[in-house]
mmCIF file of C-alpha atoms in Angstrom:
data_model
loop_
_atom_site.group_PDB
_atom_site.id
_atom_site.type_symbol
_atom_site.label_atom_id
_atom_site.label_comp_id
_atom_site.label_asym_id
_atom_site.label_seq_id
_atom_site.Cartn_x
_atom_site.Cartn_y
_atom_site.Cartn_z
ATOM 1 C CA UNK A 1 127.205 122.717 88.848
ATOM 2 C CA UNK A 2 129.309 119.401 89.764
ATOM 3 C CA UNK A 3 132.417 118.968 87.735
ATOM 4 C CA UNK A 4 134.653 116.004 87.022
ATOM 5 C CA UNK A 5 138.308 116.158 88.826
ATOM 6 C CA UNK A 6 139.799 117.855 85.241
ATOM 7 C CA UNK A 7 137.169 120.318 85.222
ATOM 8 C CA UNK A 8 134.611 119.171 82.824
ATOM 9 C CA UNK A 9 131.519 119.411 83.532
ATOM 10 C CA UNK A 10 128.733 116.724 83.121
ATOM 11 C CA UNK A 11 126.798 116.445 79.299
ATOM 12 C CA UNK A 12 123.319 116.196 79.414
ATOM 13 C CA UNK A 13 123.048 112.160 79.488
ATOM 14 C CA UNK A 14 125.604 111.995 82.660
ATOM 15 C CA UNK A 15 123.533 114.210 84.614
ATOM 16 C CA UNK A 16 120.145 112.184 83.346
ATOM 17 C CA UNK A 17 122.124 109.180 84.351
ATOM 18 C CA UNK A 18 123.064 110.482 88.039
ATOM 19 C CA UNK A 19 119.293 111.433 88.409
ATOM 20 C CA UNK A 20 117.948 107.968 87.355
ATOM 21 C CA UNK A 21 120.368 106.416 89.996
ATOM 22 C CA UNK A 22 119.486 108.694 92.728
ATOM 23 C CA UNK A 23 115.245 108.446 92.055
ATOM 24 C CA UNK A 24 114.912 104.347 91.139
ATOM 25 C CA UNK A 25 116.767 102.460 92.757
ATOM 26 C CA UNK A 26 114.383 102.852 96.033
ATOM 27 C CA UNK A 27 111.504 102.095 94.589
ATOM 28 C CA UNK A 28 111.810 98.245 95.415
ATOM 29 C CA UNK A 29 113.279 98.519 98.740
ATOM 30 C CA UNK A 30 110.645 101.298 99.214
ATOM 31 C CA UNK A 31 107.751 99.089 98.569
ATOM 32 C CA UNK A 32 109.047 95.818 100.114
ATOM 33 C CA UNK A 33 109.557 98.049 103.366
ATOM 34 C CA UNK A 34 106.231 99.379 103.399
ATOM 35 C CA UNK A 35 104.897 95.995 102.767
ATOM 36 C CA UNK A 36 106.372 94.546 105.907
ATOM 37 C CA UNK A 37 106.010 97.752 107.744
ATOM 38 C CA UNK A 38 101.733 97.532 107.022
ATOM 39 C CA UNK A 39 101.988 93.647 107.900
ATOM 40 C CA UNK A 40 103.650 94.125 111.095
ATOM 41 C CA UNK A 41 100.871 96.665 111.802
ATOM 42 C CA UNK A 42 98.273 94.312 110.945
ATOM 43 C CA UNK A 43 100.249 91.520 112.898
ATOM 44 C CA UNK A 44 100.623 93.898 116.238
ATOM 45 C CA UNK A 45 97.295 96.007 116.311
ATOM 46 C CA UNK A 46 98.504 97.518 119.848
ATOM 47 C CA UNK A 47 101.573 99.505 117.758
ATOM 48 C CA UNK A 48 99.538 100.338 115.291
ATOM 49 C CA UNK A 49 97.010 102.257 117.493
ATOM 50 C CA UNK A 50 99.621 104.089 119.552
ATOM 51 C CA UNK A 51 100.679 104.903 116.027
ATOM 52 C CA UNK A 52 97.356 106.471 114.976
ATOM 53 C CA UNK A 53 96.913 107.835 117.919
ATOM 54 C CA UNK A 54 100.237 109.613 117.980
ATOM 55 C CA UNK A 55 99.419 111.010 114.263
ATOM 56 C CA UNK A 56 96.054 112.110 115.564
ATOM 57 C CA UNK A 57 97.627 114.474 118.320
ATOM 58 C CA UNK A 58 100.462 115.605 116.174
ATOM 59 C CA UNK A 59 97.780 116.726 113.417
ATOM 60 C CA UNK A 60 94.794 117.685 115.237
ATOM 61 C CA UNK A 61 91.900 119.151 113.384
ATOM 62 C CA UNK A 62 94.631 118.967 110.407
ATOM 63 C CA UNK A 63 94.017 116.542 107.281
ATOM 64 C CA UNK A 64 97.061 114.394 106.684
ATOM 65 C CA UNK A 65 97.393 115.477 103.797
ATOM 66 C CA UNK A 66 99.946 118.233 104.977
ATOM 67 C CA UNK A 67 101.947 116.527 106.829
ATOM 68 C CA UNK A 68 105.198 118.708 107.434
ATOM 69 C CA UNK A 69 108.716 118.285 108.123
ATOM 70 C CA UNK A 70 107.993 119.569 112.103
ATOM 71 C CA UNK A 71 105.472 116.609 112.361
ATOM 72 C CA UNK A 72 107.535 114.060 110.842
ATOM 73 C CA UNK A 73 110.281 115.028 113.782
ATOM 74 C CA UNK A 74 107.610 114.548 116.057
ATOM 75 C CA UNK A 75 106.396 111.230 115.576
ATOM 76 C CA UNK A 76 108.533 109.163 117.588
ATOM 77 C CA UNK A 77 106.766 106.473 118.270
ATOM 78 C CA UNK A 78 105.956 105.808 114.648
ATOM 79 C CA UNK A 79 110.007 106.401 113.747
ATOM 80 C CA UNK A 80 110.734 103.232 116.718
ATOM 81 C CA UNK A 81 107.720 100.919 114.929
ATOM 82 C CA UNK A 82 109.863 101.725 111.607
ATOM 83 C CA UNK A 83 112.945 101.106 112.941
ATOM 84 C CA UNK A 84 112.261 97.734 114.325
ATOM 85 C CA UNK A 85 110.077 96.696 111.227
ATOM 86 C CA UNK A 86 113.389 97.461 108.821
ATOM 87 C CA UNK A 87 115.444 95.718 111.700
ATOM 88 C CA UNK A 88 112.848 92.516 111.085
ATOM 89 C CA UNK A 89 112.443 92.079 107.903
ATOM 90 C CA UNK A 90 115.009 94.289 105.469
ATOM 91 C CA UNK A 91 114.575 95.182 102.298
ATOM 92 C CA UNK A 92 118.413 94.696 101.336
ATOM 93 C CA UNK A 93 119.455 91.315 102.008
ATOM 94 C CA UNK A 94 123.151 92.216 102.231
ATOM 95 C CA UNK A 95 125.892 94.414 102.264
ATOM 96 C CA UNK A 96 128.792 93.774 99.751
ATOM 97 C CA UNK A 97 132.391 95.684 99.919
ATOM 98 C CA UNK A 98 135.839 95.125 98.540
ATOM 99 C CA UNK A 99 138.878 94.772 100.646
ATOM 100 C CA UNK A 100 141.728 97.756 100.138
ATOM 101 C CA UNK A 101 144.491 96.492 101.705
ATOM 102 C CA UNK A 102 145.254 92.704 103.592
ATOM 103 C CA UNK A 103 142.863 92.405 106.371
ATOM 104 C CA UNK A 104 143.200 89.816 109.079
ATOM 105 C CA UNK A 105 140.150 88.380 110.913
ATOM 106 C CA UNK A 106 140.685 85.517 113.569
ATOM 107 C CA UNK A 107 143.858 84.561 112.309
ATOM 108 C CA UNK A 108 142.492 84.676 108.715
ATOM 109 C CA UNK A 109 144.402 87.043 106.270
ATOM 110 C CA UNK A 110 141.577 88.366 103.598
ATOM 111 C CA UNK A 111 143.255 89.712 100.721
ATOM 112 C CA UNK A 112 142.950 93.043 99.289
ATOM 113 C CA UNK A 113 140.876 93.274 96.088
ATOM 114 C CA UNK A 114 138.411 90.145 97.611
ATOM 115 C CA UNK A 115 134.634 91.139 98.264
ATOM 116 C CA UNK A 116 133.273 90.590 101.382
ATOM 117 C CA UNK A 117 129.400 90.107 102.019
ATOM 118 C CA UNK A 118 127.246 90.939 104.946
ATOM 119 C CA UNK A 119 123.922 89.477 105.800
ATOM 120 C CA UNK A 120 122.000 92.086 107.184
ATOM 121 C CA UNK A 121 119.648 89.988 108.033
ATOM 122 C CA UNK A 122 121.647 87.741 110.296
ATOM 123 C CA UNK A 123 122.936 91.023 111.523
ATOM 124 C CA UNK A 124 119.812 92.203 112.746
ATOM 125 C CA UNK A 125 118.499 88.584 114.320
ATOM 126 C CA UNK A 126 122.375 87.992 116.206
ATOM 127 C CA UNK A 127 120.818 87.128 120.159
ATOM 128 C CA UNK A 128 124.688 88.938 120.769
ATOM 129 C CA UNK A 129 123.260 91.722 119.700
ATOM 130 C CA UNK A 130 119.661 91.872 120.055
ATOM 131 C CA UNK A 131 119.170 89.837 123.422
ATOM 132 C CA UNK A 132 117.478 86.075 123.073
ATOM 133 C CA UNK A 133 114.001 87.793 122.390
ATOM 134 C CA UNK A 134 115.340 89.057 119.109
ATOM 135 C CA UNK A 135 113.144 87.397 117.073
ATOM 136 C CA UNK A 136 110.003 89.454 118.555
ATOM 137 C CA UNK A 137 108.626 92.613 117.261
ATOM 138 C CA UNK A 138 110.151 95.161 119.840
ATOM 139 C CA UNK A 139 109.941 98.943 118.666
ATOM 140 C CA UNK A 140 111.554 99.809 122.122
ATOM 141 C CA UNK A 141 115.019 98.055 121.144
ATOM 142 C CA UNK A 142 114.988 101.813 119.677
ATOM 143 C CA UNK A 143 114.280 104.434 122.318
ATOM 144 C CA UNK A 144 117.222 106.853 122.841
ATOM 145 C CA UNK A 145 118.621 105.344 125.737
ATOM 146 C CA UNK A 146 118.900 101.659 124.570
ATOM 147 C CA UNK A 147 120.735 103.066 121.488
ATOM 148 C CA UNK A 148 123.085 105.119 122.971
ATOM 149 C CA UNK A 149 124.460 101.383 124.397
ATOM 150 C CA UNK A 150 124.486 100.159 121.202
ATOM 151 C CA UNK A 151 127.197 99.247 118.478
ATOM 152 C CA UNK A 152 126.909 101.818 115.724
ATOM 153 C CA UNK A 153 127.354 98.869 113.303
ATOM 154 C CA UNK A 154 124.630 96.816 115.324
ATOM 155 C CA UNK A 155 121.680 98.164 112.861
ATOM 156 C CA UNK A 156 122.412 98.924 109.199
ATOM 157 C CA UNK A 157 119.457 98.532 107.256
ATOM 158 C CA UNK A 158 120.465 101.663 104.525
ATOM 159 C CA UNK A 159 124.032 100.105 104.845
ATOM 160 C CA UNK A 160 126.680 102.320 106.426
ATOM 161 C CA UNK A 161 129.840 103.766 105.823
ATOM 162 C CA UNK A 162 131.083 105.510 102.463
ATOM 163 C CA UNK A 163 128.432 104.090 100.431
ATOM 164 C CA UNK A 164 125.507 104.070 102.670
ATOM 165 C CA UNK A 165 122.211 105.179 101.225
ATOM 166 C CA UNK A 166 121.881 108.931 100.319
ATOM 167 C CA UNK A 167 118.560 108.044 100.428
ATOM 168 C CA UNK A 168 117.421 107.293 104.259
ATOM 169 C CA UNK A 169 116.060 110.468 105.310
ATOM 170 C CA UNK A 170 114.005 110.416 102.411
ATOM 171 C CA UNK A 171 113.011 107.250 102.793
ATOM 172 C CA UNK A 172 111.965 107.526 106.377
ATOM 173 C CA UNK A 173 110.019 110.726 105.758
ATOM 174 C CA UNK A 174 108.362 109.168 102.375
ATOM 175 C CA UNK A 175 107.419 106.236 105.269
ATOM 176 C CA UNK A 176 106.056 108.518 107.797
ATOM 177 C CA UNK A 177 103.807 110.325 105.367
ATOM 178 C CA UNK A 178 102.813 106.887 103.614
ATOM 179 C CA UNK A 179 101.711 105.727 107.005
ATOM 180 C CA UNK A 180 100.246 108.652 108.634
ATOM 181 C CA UNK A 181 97.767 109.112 106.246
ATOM 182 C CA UNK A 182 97.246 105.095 105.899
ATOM 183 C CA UNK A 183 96.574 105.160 109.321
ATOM 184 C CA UNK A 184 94.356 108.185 109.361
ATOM 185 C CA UNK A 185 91.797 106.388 106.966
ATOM 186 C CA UNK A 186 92.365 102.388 107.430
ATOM 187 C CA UNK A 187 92.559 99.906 110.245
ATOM 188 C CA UNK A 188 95.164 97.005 108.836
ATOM 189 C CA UNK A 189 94.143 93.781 109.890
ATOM 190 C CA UNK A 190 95.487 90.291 109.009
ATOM 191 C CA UNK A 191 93.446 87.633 106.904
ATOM 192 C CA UNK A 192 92.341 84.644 108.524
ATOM 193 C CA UNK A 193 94.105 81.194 107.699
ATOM 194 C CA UNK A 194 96.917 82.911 105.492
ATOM 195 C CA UNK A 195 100.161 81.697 106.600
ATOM 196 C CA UNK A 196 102.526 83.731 107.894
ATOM 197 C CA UNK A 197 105.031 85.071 105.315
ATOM 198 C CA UNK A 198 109.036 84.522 105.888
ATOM 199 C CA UNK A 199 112.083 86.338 105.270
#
């Protein structure tokens, strides 16, 4: 069991409160992903066929309902529609972090115990980074050899660093299910004359 640095160990409430802060704080950046994730399918019907078709090979003559951790590795195309859905619209509008020591940026000194803030979302729209098309749904931005040029920083949408989000892998799987066995059952399609929602 995980002990403090003098050796105690955690009561009964400490460990309740470590478990709340591990399982809930997801749950709204869970469902606002998944709600942009099914509009983009519904915006893009092409992706979301390659998507269903994908599932359908991976399963087979299986139901979706198990769904296991070898097909989750194997649906790559779904894992790029994902990726460029979070890099779109993300649930986390920014990433905050205190400074340690002085920092200087552009002939700007930023002193240590300041917060700094980054916009993910600006982030993930910078033409620098993305190219001038990068406000249009691309899912290929993400195949393996157009990452491997890429900044490690360039796409952050669990944050990064020290205090990314223990939660991503989880999060990505808990997607994958979600939308296999969406798209197993349902065809998403948009309404006509709603307007389009924004960031």
């Amino acid at each position: 069991m995980a002990r403090f640095a003098d050796g105690r160990g955690f009561t009964l409430e400490e460990i309740s409160e470590e478990v709340n802060t591990f399982m809930f704080p997801g749950h709204e950046t869970m469902t606002a992903s998944l709600t942009w994730l099914l509009y983009n399918l519904a915006k893009y019907p092409h992706h979301q066929t390659k998507i269903r078709e994908e599932v359908k090979e991976i399963l087979a003559d299986r139901d979706s309902d198990g769904i296991t951790s070898k097909d989750l590795s194997r649906m790559e195309y779904m894992t790029l529609v994902i990726k460029e859905s979070m890099r779109m619209m993300n649930a986390a509008p920014m990433i905050s972090r205190t400074v340690t020591v002085p920092y200087k940026v552009n002939g700007v000194t930023i002193p240590a115990g300041s917060m700094v803030f980054l916009s993910i979302h600006q982030l993930h729209h910078n033409p620098s980074v993305w190219g001038h098309d990068q406000m249009e749904f691309k899912p290929s931005r993400f195949l393996p050899e157009k990452l491997s040029r890429m900044d490690s920083f360039a796409y952050v949408p669990f944050s990064t660093g020290a205090r990314n989000c223990i939660g991503q892998q989880f999060a990505l799987n808990e997607m994958k299910v979600f939308l296999g066995r969406i798209l197993r059952r349902f065809r998403l399609s948009l309404v006509d004359g709603e307007p389009e929602p924004g960031p």
